[in-house]
mmCIF file with all atom_site columns, N, CA and C in Angstrom:
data_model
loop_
_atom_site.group_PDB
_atom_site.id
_atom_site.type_symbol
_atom_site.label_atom_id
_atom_site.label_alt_id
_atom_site.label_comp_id
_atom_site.label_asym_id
_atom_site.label_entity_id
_atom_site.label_seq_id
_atom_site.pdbx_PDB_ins_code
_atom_site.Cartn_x
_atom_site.Cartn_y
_atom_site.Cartn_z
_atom_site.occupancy
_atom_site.B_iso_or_equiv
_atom_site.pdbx_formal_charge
_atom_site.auth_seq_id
_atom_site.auth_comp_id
_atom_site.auth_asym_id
_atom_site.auth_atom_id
_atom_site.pdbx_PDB_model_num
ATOM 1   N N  . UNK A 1 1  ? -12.541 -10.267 -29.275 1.00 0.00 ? 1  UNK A N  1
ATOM 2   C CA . UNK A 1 1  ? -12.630 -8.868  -28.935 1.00 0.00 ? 1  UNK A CA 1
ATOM 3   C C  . UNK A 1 1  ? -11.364 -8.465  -28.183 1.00 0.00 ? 1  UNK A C  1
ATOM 4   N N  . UNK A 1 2  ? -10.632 -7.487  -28.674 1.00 0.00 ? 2  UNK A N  1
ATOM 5   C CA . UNK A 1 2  ? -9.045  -6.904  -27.963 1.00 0.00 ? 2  UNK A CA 1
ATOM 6   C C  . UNK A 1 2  ? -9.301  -5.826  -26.703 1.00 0.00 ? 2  UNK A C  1
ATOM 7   N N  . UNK A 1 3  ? -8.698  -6.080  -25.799 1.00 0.00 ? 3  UNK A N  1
ATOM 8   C CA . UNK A 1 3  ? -9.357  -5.212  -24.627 1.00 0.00 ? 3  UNK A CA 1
ATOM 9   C C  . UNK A 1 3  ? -8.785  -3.949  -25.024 1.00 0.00 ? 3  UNK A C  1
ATOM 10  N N  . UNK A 1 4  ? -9.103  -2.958  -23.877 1.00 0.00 ? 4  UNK A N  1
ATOM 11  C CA . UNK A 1 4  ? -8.628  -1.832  -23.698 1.00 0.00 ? 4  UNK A CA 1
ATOM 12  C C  . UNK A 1 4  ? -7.452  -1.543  -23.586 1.00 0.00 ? 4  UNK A C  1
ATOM 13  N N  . UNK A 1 5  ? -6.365  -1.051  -24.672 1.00 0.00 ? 5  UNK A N  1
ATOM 14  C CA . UNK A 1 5  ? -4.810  -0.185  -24.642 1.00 0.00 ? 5  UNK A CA 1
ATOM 15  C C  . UNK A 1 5  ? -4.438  -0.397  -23.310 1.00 0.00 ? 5  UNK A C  1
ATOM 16  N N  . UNK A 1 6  ? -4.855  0.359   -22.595 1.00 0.00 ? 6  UNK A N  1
ATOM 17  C CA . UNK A 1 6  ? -4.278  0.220   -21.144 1.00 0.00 ? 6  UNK A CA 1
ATOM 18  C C  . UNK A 1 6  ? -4.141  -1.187  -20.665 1.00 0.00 ? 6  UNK A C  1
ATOM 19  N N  . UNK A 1 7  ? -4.569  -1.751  -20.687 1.00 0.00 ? 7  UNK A N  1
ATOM 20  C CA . UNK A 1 7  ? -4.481  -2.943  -19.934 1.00 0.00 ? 7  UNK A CA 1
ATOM 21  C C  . UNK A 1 7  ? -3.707  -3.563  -19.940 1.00 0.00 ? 7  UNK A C  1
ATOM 22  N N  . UNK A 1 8  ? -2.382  -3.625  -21.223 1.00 0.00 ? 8  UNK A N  1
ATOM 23  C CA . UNK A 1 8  ? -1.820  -4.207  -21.817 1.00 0.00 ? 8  UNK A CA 1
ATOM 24  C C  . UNK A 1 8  ? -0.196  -3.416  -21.117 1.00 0.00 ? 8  UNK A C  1
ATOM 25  N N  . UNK A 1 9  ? -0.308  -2.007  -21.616 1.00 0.00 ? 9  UNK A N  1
ATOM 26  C CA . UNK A 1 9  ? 0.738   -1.094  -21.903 1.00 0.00 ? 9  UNK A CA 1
ATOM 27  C C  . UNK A 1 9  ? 0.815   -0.485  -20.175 1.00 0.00 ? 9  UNK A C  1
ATOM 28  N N  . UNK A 1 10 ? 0.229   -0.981  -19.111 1.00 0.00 ? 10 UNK A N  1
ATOM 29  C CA . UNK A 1 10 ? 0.135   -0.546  -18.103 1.00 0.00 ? 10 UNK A CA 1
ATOM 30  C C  . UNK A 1 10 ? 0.435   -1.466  -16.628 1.00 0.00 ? 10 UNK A C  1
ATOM 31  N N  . UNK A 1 11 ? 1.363   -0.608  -15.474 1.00 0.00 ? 11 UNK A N  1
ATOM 32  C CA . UNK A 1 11 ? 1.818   -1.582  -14.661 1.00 0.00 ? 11 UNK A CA 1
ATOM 33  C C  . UNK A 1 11 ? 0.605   -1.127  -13.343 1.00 0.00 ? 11 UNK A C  1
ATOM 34  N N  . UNK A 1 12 ? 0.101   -2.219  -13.234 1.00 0.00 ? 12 UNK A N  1
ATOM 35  C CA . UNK A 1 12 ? -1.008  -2.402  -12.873 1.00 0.00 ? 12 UNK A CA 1
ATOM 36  C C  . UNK A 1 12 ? -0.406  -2.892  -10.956 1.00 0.00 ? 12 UNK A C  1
ATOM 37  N N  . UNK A 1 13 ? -1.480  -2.235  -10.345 1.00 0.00 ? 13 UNK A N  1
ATOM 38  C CA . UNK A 1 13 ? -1.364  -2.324  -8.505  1.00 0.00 ? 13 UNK A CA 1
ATOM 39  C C  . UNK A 1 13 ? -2.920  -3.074  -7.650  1.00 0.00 ? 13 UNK A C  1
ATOM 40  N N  . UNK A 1 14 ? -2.555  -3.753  -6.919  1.00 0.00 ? 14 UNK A N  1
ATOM 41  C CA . UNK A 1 14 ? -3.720  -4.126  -5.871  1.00 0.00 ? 14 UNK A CA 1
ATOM 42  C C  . UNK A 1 14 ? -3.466  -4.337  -4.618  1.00 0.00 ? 14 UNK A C  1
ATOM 43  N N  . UNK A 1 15 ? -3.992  -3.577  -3.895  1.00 0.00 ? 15 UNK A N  1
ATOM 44  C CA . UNK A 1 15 ? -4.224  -3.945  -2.794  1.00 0.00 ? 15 UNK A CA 1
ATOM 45  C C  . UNK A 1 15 ? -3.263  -5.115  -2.148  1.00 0.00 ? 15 UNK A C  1
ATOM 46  N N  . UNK A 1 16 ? -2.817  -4.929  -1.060  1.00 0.00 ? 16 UNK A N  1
ATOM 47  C CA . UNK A 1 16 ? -1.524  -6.118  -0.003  1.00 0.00 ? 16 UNK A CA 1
ATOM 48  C C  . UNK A 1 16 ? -2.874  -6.995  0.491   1.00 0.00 ? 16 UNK A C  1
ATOM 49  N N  . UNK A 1 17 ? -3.900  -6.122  0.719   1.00 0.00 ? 17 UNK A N  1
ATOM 50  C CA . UNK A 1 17 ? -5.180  -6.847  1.114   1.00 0.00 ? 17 UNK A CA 1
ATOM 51  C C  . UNK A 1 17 ? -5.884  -8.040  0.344   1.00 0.00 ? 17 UNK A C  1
ATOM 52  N N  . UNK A 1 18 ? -5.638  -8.024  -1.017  1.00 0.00 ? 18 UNK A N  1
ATOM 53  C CA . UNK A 1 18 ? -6.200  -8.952  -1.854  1.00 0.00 ? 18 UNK A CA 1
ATOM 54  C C  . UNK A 1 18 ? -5.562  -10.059 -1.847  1.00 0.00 ? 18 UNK A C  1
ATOM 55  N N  . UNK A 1 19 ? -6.907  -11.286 -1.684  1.00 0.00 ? 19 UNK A N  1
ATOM 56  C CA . UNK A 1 19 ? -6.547  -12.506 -2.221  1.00 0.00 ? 19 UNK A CA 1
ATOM 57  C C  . UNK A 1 19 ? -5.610  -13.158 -3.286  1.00 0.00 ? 19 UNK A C  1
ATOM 58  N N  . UNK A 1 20 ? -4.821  -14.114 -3.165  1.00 0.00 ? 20 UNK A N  1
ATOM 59  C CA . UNK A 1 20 ? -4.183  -14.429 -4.320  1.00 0.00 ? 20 UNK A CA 1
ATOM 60  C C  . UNK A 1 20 ? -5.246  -15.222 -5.407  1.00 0.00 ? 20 UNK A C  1
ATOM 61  N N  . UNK A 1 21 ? -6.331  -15.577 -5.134  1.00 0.00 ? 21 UNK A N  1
ATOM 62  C CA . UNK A 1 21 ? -7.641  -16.477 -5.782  1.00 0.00 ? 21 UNK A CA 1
ATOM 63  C C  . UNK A 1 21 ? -7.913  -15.018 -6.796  1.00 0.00 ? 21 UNK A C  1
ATOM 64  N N  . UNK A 1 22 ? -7.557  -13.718 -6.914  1.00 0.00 ? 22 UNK A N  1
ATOM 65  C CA . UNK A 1 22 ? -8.100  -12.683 -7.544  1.00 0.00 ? 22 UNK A CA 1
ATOM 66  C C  . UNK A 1 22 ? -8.709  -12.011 -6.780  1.00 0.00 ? 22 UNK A C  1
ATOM 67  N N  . UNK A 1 23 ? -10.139 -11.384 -7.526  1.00 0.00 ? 23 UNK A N  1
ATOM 68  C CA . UNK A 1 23 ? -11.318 -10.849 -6.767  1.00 0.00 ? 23 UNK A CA 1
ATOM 69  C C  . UNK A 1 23 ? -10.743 -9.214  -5.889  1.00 0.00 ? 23 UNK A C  1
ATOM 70  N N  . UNK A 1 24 ? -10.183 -8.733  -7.442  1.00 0.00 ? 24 UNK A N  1
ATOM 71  C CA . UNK A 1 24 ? -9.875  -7.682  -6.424  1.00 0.00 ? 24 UNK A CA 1
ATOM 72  C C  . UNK A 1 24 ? -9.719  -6.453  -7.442  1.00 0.00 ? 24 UNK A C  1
ATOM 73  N N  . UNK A 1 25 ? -9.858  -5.084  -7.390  1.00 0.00 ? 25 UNK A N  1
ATOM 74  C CA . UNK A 1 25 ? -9.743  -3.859  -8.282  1.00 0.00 ? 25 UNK A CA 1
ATOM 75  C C  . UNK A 1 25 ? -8.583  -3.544  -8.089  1.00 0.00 ? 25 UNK A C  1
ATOM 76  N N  . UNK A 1 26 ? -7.819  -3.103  -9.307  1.00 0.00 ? 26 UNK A N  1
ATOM 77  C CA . UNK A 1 26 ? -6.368  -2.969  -9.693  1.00 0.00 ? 26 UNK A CA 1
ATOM 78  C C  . UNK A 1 26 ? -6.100  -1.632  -10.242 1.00 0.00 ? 26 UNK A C  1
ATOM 79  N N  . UNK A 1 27 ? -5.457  -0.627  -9.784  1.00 0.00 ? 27 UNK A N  1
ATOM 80  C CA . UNK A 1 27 ? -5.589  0.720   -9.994  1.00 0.00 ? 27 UNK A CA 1
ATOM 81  C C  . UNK A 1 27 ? -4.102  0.918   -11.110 1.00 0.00 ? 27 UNK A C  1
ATOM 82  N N  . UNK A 1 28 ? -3.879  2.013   -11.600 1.00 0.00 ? 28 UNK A N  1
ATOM 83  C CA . UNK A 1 28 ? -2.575  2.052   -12.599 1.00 0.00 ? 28 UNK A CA 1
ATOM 84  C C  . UNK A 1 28 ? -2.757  3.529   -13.106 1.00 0.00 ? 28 UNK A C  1
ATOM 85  N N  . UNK A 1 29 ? -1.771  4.076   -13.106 1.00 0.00 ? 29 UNK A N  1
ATOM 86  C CA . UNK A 1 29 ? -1.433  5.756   -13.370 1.00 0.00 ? 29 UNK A CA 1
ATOM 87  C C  . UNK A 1 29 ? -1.799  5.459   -14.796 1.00 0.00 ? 29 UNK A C  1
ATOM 88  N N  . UNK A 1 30 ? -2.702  6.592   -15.354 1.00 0.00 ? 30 UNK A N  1
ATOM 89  C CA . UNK A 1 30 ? -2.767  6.676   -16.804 1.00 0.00 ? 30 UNK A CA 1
ATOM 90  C C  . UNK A 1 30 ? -2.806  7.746   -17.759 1.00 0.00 ? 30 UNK A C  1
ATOM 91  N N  . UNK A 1 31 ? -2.200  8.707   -16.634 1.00 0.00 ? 31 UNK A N  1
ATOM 92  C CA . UNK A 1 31 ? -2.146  10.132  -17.145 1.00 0.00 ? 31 UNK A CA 1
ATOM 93  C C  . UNK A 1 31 ? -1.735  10.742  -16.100 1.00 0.00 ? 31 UNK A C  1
ATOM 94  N N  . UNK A 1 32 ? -1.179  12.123  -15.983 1.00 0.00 ? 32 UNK A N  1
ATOM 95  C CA . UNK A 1 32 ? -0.953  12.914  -15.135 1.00 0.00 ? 32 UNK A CA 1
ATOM 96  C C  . UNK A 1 32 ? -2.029  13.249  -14.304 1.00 0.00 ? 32 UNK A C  1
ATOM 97  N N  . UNK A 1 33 ? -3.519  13.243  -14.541 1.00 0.00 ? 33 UNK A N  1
ATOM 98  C CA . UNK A 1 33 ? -4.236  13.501  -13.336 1.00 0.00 ? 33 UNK A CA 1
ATOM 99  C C  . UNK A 1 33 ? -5.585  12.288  -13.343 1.00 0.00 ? 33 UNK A C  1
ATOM 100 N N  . UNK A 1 34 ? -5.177  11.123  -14.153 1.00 0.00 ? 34 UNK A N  1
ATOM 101 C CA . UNK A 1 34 ? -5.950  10.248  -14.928 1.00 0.00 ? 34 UNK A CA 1
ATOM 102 C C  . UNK A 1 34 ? -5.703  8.754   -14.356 1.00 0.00 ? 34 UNK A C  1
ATOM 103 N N  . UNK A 1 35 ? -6.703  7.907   -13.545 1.00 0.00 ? 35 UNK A N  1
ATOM 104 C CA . UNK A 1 35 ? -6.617  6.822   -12.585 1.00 0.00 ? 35 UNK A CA 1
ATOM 105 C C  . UNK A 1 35 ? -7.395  5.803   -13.566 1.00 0.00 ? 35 UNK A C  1
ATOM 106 N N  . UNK A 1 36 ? -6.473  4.905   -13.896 1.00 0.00 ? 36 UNK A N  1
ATOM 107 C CA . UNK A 1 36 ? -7.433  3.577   -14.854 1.00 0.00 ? 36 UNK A CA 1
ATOM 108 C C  . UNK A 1 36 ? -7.866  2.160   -13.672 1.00 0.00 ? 36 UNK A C  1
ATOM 109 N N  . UNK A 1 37 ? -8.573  1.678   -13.656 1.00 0.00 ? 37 UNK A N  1
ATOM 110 C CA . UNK A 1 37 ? -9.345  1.017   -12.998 1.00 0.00 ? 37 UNK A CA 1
ATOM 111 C C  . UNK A 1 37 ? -9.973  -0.166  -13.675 1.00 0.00 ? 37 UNK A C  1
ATOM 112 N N  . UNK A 1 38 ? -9.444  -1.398  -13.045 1.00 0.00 ? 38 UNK A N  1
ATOM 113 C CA . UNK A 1 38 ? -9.825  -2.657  -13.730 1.00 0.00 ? 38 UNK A CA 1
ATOM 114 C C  . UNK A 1 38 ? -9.945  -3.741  -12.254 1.00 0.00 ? 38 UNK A C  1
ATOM 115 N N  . UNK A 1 39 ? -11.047 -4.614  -12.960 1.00 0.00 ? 39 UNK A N  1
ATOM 116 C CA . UNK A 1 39 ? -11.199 -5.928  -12.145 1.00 0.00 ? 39 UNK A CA 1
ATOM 117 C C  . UNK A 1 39 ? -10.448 -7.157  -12.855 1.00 0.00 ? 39 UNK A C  1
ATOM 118 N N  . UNK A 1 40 ? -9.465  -7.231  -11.590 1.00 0.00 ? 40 UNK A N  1
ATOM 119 C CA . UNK A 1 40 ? -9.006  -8.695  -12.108 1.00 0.00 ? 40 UNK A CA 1
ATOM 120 C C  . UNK A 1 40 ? -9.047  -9.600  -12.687 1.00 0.00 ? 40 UNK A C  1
ATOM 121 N N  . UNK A 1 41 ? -10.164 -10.190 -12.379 1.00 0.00 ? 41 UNK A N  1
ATOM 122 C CA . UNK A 1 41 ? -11.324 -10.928 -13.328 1.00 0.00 ? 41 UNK A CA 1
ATOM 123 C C  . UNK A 1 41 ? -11.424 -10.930 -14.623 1.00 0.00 ? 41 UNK A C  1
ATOM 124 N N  . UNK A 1 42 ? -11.242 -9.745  -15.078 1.00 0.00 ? 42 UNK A N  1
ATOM 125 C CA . UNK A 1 42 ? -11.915 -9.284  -16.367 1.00 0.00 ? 42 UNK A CA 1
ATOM 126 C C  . UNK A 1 42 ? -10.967 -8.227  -16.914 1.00 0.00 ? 42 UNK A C  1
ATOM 127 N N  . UNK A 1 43 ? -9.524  -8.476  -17.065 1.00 0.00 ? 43 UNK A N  1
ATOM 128 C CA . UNK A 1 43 ? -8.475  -7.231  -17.253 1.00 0.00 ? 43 UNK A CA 1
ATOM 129 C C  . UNK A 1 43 ? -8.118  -6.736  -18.547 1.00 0.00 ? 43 UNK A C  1
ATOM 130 N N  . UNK A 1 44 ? -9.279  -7.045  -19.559 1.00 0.00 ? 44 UNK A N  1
ATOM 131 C CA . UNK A 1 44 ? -9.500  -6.015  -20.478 1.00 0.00 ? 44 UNK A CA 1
ATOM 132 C C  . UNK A 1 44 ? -10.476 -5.128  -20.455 1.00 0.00 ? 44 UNK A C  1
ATOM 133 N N  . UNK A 1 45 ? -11.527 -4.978  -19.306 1.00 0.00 ? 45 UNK A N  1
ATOM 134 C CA . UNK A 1 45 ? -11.890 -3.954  -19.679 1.00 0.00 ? 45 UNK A CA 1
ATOM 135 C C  . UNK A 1 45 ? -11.423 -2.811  -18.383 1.00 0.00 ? 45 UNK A C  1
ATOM 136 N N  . UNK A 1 46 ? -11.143 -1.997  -18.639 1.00 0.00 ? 46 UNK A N  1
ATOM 137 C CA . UNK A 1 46 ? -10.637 -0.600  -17.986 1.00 0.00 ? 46 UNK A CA 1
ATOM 138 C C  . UNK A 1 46 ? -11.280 0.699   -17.920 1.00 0.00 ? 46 UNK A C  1
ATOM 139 N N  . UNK A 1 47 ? -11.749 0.728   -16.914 1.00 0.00 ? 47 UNK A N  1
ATOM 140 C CA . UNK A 1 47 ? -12.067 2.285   -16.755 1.00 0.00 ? 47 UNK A CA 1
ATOM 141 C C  . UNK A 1 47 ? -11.073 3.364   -16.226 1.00 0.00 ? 47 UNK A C  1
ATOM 142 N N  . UNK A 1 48 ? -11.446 4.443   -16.516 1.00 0.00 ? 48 UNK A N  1
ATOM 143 C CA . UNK A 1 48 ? -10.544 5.542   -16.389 1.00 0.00 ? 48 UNK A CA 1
ATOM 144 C C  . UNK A 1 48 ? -11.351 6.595   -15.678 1.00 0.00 ? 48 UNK A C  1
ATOM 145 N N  . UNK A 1 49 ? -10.650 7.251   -14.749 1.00 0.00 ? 49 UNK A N  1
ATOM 146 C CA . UNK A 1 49 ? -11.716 8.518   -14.402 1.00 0.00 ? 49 UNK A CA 1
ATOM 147 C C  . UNK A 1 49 ? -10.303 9.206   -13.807 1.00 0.00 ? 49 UNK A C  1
ATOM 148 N N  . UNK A 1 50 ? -10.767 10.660  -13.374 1.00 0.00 ? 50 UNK A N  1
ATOM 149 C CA . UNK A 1 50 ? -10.299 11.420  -13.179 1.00 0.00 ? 50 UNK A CA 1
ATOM 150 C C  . UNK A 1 50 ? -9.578  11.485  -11.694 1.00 0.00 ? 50 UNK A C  1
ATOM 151 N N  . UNK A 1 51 ? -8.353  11.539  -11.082 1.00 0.00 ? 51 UNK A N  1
ATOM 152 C CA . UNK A 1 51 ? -7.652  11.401  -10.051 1.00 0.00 ? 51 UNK A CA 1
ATOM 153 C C  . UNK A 1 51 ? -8.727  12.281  -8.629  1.00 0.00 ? 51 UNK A C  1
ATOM 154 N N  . UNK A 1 52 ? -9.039  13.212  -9.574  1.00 0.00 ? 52 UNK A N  1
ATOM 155 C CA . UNK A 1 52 ? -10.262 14.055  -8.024  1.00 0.00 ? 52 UNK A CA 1
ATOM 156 C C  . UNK A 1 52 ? -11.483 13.555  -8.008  1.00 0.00 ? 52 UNK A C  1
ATOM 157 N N  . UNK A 1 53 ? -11.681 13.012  -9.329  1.00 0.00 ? 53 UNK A N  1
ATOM 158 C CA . UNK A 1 53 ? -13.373 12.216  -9.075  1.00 0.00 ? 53 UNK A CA 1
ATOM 159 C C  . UNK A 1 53 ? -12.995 10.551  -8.263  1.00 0.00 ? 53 UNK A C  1
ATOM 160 N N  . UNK A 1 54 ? -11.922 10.396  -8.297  1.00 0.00 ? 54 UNK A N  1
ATOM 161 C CA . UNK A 1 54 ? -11.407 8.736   -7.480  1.00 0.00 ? 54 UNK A CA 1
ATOM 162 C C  . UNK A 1 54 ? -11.409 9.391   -6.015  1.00 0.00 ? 54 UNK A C  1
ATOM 163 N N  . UNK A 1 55 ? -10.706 10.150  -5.787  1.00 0.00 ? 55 UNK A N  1
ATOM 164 C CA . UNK A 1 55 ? -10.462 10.812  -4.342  1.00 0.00 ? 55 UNK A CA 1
ATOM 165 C C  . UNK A 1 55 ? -11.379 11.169  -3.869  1.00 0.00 ? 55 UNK A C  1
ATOM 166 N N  . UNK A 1 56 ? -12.961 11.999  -4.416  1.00 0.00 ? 56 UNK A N  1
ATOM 167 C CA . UNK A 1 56 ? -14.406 12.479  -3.799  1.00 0.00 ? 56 UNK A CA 1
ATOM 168 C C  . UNK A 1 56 ? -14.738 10.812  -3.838  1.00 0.00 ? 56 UNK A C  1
ATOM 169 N N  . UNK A 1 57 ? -14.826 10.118  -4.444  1.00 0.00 ? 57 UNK A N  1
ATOM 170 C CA . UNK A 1 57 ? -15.541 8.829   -4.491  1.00 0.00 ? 57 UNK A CA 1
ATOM 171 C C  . UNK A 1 57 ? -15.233 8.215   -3.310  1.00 0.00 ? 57 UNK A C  1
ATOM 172 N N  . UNK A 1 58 ? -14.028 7.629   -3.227  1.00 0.00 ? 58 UNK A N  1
ATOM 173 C CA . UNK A 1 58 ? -13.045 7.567   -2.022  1.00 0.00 ? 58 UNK A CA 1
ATOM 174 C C  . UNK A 1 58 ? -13.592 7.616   -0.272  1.00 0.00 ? 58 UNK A C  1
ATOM 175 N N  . UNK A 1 59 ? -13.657 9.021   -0.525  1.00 0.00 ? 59 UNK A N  1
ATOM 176 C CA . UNK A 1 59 ? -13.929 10.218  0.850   1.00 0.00 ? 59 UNK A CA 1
ATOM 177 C C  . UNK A 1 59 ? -15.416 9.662   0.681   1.00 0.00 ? 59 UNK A C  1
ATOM 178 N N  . UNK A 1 60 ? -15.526 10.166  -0.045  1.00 0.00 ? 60 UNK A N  1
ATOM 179 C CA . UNK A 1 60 ? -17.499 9.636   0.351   1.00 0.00 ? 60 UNK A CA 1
ATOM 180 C C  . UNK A 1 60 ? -17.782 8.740   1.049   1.00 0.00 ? 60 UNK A C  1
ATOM 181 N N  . UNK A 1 61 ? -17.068 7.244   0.468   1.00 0.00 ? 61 UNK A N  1
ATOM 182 C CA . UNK A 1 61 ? -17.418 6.188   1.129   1.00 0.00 ? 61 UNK A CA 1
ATOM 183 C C  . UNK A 1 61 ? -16.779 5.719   2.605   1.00 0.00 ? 61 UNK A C  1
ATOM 184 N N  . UNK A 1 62 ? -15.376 6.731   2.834   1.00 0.00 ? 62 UNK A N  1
ATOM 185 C CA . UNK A 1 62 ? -15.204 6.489   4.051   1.00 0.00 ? 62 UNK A CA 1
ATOM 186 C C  . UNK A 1 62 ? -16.177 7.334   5.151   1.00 0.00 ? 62 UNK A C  1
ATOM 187 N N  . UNK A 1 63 ? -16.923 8.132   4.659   1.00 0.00 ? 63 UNK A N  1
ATOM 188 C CA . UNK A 1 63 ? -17.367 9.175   5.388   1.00 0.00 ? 63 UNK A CA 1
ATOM 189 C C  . UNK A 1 63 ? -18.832 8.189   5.506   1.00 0.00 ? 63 UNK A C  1
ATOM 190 N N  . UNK A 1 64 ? -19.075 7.376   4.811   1.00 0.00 ? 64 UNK A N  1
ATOM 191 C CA . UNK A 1 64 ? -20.671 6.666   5.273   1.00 0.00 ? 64 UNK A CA 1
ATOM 192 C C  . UNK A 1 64 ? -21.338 7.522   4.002   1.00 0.00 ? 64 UNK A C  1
ATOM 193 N N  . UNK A 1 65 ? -21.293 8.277   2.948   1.00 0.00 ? 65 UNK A N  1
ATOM 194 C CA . UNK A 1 65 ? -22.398 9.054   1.989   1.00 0.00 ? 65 UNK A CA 1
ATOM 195 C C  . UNK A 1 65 ? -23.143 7.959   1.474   1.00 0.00 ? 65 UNK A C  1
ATOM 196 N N  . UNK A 1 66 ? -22.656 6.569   0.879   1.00 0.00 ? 66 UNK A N  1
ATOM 197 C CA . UNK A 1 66 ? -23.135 5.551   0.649   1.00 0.00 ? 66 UNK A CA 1
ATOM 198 C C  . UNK A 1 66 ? -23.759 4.285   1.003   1.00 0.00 ? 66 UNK A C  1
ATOM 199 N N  . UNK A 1 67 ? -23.734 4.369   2.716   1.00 0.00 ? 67 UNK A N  1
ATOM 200 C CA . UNK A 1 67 ? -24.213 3.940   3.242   1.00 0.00 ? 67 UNK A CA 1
ATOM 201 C C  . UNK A 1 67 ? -25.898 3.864   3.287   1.00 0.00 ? 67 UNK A C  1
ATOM 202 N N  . UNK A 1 68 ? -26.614 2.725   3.316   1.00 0.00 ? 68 UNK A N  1
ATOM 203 C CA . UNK A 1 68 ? -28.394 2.685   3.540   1.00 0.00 ? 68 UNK A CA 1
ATOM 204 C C  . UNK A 1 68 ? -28.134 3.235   4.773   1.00 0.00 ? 68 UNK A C  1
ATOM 205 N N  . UNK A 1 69 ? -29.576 3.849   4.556   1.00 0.00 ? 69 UNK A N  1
ATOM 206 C CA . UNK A 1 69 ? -30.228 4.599   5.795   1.00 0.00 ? 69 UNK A CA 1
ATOM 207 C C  . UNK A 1 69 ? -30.875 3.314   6.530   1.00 0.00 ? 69 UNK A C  1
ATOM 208 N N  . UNK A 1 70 ? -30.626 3.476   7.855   1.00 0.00 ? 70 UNK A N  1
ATOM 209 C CA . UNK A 1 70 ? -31.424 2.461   8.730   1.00 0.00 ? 70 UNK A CA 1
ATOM 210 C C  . UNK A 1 70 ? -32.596 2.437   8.618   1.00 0.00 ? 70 UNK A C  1
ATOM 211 N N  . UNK A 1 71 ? -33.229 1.360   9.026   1.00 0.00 ? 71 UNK A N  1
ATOM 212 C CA . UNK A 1 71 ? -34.672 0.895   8.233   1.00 0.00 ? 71 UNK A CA 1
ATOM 213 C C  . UNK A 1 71 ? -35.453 1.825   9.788   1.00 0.00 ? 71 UNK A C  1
ATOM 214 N N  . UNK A 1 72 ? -36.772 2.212   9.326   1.00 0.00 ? 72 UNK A N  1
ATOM 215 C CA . UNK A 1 72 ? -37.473 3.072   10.404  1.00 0.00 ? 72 UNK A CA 1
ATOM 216 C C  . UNK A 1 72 ? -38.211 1.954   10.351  1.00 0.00 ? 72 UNK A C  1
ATOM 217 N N  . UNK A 1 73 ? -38.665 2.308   12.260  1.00 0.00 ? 73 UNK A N  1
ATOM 218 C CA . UNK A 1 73 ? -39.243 1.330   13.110  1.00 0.00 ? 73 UNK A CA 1
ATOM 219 C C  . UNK A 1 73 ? -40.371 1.660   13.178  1.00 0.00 ? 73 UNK A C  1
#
């Protein structure tokens, strides 16, 4: 099975934070407002989403939106 175009044709970034063992999401420009998204691990398959839906995603999670609610006592 041939992965995803991008994966191939694309200069791919991670994190200064990531392990050299892998284990880490690798971001890469794929359009003018278009963010492709791959796990190391597995660098044919690629997702793509939209540069403002990466940035709300982003913000969300620094803001706690995804965070569990504390367990009631």
């Amino acid at each position: 099975m041939k992965g995803h175009p991008l994966a191939e044709q694309t200069i791919w970034q991670k994190s200064s934070y990531s392990q050299e063992e892998g284990e880490c999401v690798e971001l890469a420009a794929a359009g003018p407002a278009t963010v492709a998204l791959r796990e190391s691990e597995a660098p044919g398959t690629v997702l793509t989403v939209s540069s403002t839906a990466l940035g709300s995603l982003l913000s969300g999670v620094k803001n706690g939106e995804f965070d569990s609610p504390a367990p009631r006592v």
